[in-house]
Short mmCIF file of C-alpha atoms in Angstrom, two decimals:
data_model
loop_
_atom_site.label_atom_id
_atom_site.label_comp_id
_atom_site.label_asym_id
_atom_site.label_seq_id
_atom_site.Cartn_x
_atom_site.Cartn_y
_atom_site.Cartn_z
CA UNK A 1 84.12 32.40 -17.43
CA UNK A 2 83.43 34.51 -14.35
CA UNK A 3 83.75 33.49 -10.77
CA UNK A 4 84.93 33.00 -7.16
CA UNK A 5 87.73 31.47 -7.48
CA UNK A 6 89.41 29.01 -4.71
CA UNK A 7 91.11 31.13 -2.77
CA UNK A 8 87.80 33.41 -2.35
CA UNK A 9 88.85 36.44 -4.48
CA UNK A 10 87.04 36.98 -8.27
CA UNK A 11 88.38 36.71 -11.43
CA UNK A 12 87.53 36.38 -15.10
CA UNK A 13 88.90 33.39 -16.60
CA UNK A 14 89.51 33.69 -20.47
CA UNK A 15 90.87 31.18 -23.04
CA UNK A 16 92.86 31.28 -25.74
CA UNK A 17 92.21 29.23 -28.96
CA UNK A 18 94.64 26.56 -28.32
CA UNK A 19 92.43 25.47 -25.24
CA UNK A 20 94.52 26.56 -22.35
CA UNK A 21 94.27 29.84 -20.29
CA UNK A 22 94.66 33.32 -21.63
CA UNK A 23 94.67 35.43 -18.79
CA UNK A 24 93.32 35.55 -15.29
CA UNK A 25 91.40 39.16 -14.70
CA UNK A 26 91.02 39.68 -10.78
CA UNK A 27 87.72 41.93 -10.49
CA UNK A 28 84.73 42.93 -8.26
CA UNK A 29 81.99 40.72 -8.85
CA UNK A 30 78.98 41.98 -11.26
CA UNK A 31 75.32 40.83 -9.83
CA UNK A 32 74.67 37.40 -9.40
CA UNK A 33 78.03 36.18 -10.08
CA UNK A 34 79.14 37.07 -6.92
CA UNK A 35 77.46 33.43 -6.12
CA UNK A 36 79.32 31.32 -8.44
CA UNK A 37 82.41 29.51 -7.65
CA UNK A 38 84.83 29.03 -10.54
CA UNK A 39 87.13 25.72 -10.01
CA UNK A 40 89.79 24.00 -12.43
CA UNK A 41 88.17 20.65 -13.92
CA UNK A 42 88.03 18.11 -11.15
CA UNK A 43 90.64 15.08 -11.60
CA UNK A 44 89.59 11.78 -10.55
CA UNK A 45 92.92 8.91 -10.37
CA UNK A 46 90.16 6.34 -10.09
CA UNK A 47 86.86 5.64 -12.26
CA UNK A 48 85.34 1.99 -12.79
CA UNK A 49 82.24 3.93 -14.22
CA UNK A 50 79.83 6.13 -13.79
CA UNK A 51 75.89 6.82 -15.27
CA UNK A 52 75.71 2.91 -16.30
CA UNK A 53 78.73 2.91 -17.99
CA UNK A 54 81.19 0.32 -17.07
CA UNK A 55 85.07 0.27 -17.83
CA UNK A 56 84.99 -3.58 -16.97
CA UNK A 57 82.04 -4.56 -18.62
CA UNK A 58 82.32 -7.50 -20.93
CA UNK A 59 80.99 -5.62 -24.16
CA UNK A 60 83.05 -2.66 -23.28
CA UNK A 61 83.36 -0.82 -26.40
CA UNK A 62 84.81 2.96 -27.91
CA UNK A 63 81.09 4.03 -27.31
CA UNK A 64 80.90 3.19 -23.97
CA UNK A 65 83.64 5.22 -23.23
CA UNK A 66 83.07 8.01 -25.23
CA UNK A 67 79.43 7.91 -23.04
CA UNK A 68 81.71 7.58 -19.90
CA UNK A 69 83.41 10.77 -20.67
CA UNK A 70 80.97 13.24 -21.43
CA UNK A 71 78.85 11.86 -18.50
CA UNK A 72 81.68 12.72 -16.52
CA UNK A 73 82.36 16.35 -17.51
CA UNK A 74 78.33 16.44 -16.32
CA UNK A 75 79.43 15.90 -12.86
CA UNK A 76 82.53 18.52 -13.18
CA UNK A 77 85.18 15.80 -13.94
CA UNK A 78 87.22 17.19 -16.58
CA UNK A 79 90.75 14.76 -16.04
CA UNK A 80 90.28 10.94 -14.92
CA UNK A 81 91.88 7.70 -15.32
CA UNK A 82 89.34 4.44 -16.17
CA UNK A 83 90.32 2.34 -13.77
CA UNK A 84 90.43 -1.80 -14.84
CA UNK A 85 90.15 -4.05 -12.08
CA UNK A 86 91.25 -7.78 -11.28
CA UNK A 87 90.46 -10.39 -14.46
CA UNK A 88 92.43 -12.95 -16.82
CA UNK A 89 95.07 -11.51 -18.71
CA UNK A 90 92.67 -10.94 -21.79
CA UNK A 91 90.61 -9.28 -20.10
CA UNK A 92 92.20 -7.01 -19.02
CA UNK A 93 94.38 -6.25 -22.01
CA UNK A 94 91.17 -6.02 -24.17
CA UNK A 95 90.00 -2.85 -22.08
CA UNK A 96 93.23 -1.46 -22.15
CA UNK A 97 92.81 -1.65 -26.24
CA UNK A 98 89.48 -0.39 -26.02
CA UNK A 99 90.27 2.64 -23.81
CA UNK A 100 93.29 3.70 -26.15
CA UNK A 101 91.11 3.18 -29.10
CA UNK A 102 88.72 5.48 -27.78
CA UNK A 103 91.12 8.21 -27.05
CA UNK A 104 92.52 7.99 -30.90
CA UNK A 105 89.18 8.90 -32.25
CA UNK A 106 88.27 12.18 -31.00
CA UNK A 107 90.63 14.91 -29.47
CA UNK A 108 88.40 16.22 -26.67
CA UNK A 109 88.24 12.73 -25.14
CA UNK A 110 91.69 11.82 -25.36
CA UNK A 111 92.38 15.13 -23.37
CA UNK A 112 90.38 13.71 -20.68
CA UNK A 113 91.65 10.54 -20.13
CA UNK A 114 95.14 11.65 -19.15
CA UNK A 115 95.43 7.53 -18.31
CA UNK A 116 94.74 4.57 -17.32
CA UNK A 117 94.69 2.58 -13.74
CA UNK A 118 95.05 -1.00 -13.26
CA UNK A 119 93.51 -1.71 -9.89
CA UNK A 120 95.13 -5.42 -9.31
CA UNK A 121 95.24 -8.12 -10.11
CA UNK A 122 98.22 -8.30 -7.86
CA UNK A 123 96.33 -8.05 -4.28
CA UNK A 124 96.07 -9.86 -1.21
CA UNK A 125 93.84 -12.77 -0.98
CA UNK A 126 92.73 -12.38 2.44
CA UNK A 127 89.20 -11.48 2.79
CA UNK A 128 88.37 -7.94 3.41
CA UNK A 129 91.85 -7.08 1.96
CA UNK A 130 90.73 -8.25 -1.04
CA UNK A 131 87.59 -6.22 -1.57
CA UNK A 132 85.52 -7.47 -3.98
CA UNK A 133 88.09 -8.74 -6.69
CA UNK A 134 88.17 -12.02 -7.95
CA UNK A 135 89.97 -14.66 -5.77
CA UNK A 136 90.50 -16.56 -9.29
CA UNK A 137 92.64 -13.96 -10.67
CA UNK A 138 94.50 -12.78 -8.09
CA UNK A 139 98.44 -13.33 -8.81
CA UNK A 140 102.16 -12.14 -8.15
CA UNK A 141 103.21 -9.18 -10.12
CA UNK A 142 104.65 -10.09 -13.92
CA UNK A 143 106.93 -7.58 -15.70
CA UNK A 144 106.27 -9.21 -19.10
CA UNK A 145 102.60 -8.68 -18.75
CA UNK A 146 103.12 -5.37 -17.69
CA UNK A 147 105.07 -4.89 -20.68
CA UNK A 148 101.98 -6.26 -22.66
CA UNK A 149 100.16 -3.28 -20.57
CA UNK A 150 102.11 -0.44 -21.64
CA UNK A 151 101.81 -1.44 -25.34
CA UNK A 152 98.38 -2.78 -25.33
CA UNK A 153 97.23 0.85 -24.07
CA UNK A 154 99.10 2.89 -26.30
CA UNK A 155 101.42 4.11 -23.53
CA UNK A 156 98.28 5.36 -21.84
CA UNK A 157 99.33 3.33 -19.03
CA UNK A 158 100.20 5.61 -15.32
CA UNK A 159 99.19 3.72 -12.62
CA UNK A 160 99.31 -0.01 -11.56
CA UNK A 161 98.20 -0.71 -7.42
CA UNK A 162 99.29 -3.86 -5.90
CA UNK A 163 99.61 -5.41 -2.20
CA UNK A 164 103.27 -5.40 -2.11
CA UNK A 165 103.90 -7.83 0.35
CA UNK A 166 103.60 -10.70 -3.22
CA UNK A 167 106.43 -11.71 -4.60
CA UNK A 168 108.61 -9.93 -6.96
CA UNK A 169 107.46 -6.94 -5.80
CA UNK A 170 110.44 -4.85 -5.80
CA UNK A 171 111.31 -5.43 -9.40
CA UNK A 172 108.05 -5.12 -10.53
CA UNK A 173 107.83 -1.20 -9.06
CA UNK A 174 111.72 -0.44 -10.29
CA UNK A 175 110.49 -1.69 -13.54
CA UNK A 176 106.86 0.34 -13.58
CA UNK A 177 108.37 3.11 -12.33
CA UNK A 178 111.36 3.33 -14.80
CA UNK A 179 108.85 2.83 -17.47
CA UNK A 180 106.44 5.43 -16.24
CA UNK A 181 103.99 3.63 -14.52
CA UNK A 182 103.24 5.34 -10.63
CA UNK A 183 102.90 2.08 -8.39
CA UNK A 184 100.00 2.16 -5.77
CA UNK A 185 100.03 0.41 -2.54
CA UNK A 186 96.39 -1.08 -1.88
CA UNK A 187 94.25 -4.08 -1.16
CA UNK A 188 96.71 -5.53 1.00
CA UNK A 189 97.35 -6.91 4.40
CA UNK A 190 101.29 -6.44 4.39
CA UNK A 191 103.77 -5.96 7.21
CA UNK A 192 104.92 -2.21 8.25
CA UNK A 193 108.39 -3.11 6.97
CA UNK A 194 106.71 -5.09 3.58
CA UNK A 195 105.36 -1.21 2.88
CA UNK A 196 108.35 0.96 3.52
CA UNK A 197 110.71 -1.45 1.07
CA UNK A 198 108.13 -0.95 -1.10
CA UNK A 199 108.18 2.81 -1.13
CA UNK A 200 112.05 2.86 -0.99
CA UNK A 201 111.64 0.89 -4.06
CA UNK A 202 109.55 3.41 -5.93
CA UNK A 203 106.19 2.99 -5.11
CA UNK A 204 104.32 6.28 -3.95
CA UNK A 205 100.61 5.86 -4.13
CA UNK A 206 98.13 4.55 -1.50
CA UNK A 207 94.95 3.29 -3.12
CA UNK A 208 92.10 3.94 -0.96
CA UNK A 209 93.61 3.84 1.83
CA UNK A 210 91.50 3.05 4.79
CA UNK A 211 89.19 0.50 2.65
CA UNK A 212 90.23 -2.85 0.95
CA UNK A 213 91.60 -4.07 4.13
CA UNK A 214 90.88 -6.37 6.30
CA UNK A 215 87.58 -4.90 8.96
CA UNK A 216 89.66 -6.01 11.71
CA UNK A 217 93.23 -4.75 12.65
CA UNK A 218 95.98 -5.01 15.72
CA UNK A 219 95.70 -1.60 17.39
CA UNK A 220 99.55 -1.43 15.92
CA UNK A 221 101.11 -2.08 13.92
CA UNK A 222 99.24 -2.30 11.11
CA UNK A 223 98.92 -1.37 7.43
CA UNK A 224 97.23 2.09 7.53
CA UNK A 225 99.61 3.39 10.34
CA UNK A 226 102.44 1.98 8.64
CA UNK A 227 101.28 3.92 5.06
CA UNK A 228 100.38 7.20 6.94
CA UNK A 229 103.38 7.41 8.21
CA UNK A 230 105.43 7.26 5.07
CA UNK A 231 105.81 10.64 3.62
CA UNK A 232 106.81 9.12 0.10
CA UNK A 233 103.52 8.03 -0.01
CA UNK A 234 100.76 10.02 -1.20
CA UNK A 235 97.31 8.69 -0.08
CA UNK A 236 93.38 8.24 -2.12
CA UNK A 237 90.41 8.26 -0.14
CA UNK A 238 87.02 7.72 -0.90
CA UNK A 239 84.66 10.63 0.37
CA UNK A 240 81.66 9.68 -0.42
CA UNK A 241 79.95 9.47 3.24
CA UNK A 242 80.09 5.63 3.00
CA UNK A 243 84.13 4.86 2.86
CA UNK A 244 84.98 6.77 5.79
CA UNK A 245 83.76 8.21 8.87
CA UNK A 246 84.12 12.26 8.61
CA UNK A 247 86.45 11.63 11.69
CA UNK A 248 88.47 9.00 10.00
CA UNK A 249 89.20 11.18 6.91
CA UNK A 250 89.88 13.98 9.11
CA UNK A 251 92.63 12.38 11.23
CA UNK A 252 94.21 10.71 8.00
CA UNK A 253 94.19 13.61 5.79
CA UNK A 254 95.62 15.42 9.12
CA UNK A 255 98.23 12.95 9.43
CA UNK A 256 99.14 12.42 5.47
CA UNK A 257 98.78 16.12 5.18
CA UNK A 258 96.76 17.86 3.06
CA UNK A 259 99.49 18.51 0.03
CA UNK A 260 99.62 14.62 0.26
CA UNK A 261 96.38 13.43 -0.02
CA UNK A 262 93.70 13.69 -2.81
CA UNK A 263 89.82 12.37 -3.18
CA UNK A 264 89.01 9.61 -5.77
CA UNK A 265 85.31 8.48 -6.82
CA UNK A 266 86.43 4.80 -6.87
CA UNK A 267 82.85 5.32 -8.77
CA UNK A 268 80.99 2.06 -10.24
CA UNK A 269 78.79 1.75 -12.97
CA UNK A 270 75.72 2.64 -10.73
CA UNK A 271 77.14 5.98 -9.91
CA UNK A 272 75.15 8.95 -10.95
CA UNK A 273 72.08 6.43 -10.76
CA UNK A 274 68.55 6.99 -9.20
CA UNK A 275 68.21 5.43 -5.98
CA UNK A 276 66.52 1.96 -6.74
CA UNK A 277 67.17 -1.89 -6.50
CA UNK A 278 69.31 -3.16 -9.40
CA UNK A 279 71.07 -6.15 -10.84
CA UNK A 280 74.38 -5.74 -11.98
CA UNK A 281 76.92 -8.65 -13.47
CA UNK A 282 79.62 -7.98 -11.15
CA UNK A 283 77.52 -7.42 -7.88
CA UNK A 284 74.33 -9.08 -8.50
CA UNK A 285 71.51 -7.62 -6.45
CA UNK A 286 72.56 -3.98 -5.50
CA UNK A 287 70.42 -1.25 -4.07
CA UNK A 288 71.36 2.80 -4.59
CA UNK A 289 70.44 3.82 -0.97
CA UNK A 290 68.35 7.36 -1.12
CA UNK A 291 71.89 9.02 0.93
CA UNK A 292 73.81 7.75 -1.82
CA UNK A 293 75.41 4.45 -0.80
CA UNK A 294 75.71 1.45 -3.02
CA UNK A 295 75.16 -1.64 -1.03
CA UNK A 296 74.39 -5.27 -1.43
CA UNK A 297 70.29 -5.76 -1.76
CA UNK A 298 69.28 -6.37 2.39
CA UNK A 299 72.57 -5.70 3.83
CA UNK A 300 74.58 -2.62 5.19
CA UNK A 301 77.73 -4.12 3.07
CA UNK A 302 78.93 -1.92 0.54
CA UNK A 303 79.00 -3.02 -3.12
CA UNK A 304 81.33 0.15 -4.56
CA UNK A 305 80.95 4.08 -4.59
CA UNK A 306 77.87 5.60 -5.92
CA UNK A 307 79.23 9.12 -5.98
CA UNK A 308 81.23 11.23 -8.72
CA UNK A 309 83.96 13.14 -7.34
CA UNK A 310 82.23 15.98 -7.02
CA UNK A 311 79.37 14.26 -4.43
CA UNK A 312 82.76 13.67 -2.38
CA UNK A 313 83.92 17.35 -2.88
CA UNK A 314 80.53 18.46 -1.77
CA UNK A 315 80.48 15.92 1.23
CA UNK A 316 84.28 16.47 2.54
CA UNK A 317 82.81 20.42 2.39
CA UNK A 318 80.00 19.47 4.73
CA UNK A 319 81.21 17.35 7.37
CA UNK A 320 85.04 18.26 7.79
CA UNK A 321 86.96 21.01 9.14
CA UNK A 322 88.88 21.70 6.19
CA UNK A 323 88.94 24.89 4.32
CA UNK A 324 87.49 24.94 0.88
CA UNK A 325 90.45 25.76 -0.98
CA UNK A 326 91.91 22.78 0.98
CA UNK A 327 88.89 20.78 -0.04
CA UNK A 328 89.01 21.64 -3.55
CA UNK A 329 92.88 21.11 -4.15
CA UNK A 330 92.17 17.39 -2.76
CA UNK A 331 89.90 17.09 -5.85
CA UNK A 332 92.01 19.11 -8.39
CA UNK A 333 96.04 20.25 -7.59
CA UNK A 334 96.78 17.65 -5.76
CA UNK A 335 95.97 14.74 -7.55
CA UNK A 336 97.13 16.97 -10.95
CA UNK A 337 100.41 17.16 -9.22
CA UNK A 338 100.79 13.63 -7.49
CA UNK A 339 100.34 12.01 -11.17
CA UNK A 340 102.37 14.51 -12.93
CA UNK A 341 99.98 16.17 -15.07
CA UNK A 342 101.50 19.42 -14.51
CA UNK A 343 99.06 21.60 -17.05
CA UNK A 344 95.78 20.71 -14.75
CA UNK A 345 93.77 20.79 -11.74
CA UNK A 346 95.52 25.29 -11.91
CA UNK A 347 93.84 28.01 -12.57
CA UNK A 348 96.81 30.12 -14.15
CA UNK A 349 98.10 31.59 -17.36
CA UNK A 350 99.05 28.73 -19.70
CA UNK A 351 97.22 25.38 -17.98
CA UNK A 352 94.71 23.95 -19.80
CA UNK A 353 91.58 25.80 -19.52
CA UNK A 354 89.31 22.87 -17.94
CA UNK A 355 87.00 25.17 -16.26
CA UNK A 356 83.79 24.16 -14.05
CA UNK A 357 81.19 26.75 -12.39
CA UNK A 358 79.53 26.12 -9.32
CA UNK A 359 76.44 26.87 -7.59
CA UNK A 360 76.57 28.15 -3.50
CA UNK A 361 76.08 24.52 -2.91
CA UNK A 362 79.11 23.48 -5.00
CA UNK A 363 76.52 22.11 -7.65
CA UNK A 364 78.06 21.99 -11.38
CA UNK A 365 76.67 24.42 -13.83
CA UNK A 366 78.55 24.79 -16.11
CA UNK A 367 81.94 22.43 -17.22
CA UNK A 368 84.45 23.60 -19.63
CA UNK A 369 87.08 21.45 -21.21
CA UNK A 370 90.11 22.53 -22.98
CA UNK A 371 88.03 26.19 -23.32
CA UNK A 372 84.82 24.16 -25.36
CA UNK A 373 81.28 24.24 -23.11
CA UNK A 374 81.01 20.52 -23.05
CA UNK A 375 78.32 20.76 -20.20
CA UNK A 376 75.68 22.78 -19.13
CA UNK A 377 72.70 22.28 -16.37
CA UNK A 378 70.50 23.53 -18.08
CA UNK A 379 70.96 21.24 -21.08
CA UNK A 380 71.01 17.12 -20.51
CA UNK A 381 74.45 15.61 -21.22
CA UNK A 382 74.59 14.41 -24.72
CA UNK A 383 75.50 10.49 -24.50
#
């Protein structure tokens, strides 16, 4: 595949038969490709759905995730981890089953899902902290059921975010951490000190970081500061034009620093949707705004993200002052390197050709994954 590549000069990408990268050819462009951007797959740490396909849905089943996945590589996302939010124990373990079954049945999916996320249920119950997981649920880190985790998902299990200011937090993250499992510091309303013990003990995430707290903070200290600050934490954010102010995500990814810092979707099951009023199980009466927001039916109060990662690539693009190779390693290097999948998210010799071609308006055309055409625009995504 032919195409600008990040760092503005032109190449021709080609793959070899074992799905990763050949060669990179640096040429002059030939007629219209001069146009095209060519990007590694996008990576997303952090999908709840996307194209009415939930991860948390109660019939969650191997279908719905195989639908998941290929309506991902649509939108340009190549690498992602479902993401499994706050429930009972059961719950919870039953999607983690699901997922890994998935993965077992067909090679081109399981390349995909490079793992899993388990967004809570350890979090702070203090409103606003808490988002919109279930107060019910919520409860102190437990390194037998995180055991029952790692096995109930086939090992598929990378990253676990909690509010670490619950108990037993500090042998809960030596324990994930020593088993594989990145910790994530999120949905929580925790001391300055409460976050740095928790990143001397091995956590090195922020989830979201700016949202699932509470709307109202002491000018300092507080828990944002206190996780910007801490350079062994790398930080989320959701750029969807909704989340976060331009400004805000400006000054954070400023002070994080760019190699730090990476986009996630956070995307619910209403992502990808026509705008429209709909009724969902988890939110009730939602409404896809026409700008792309997902709120709650007659109110301004946001009821998830409606946006793949690539909406947030293209919206960072617009209303920030960041470079577009910058903008595009928040969406692929970065959060390739930050979970230590070292063969994606590069466009060189011997990474796994996950591909994706973009218009002038960073629009996908075209999405490659592990060097098979599993998308095109001009053809609907086969579900």
């Amino acid at each position: 595949m032919e195409g600008q590549l990040p760092d503005g000069r032109h190449a021709l990408v080609r793959a070899g038969r074992d799905g990763r990268i050949r060669s990179v050819e640096h040429r002059e462009p030939a007629g219209r490709d001069v146009a095209h951007h060519l990007v590694p797959g996008l990576v997303d740490l952090q999908v709840n759905g996307y194209g009415g396909h939930d991860v948390n849905a109660d019939d969650l089943s191997v279908d719905t995730v195989h639908a998941l996945t290929r309506a991902l590589w649509a939108a340009g996302t190549t690498t992602f981890f479902p993401t499994v939010i706050t429930a009972d124990h059961d719950r919870i373990v039953h999607a983690l089953e699901v997922i890994a079954e998935a993965v077992r049945t067909d090679a081109l999916l399981a390349h995909s899902i490079a793992g899993i996320h388990v967004e809570g249920p350890y979090l702070s119950p203090v409103d606003g902290a808490r988002g919109a997981h279930d107060a019910d649920c919520l409860r102190d880190p437990d390194t037998a059921e995180l055991a029952r985790w790692i096995a109930a998902s086939d090992g598929l299990l990378r990253i676990v975010t909690l509010a670490p200011e619950r108990a037993n937090t500090d042998a809960y993250i030596d324990r994930a951490v020593r088993s594989g499992v990145l910790v994530a510091l999120g949905h929580c309303a925790a001391e300055p000190d409460r976050i740095h013990r928790a990143a001397a003990a091995g956590a090195s995430l922020s989830t979201h970081l700016g949202n699932g707290i509470q709307p109202t903070l002491p000018r300092h200290p507080n828990p944002i500061w206190a996780q910007l600050a801490d350079d062994r934490l790398s930080a989320g954010f959701i750029a969807d034009g909704h989340h976060l102010p331009a400004d805000t995500l400006s000054a954070m990814v400023r002070a994080k620093g760019v190699r730090r810092s990476f986009l996630v979707s956070d995307a619910a099951a209403l992502a990808g949707s026509p705008p429209g009023r709909y009724m969902t199980p988890v939110g009730g009466d939602v409404t896809v705004t026409p700008d792309g927001g997902l709120v709650l039916t007659g109110s301004g109060l946001l009821a998830g993200s409606a946006a793949s990662l690539a909406d947030c690539v293209r919206w960072t693009r617009a209303h920030t002052p960041f470079a577009d190779a910058d903008v595009l390693a928040l969406a692929t290097s970065n959060p390739a390197r930050i979970a230590g999948l070292r063969d994606r998210g590069t466009l060189t010799a011997g990474a796994a050709a996950d591909l994706v071609l973009l218009d002038t308006e960073f629009r996908v055309l075209r999405t490659v994954l592990a060097g098979t055409t599993v998308h095109r625009a001009d053809e609907p995504p086969s579900l």
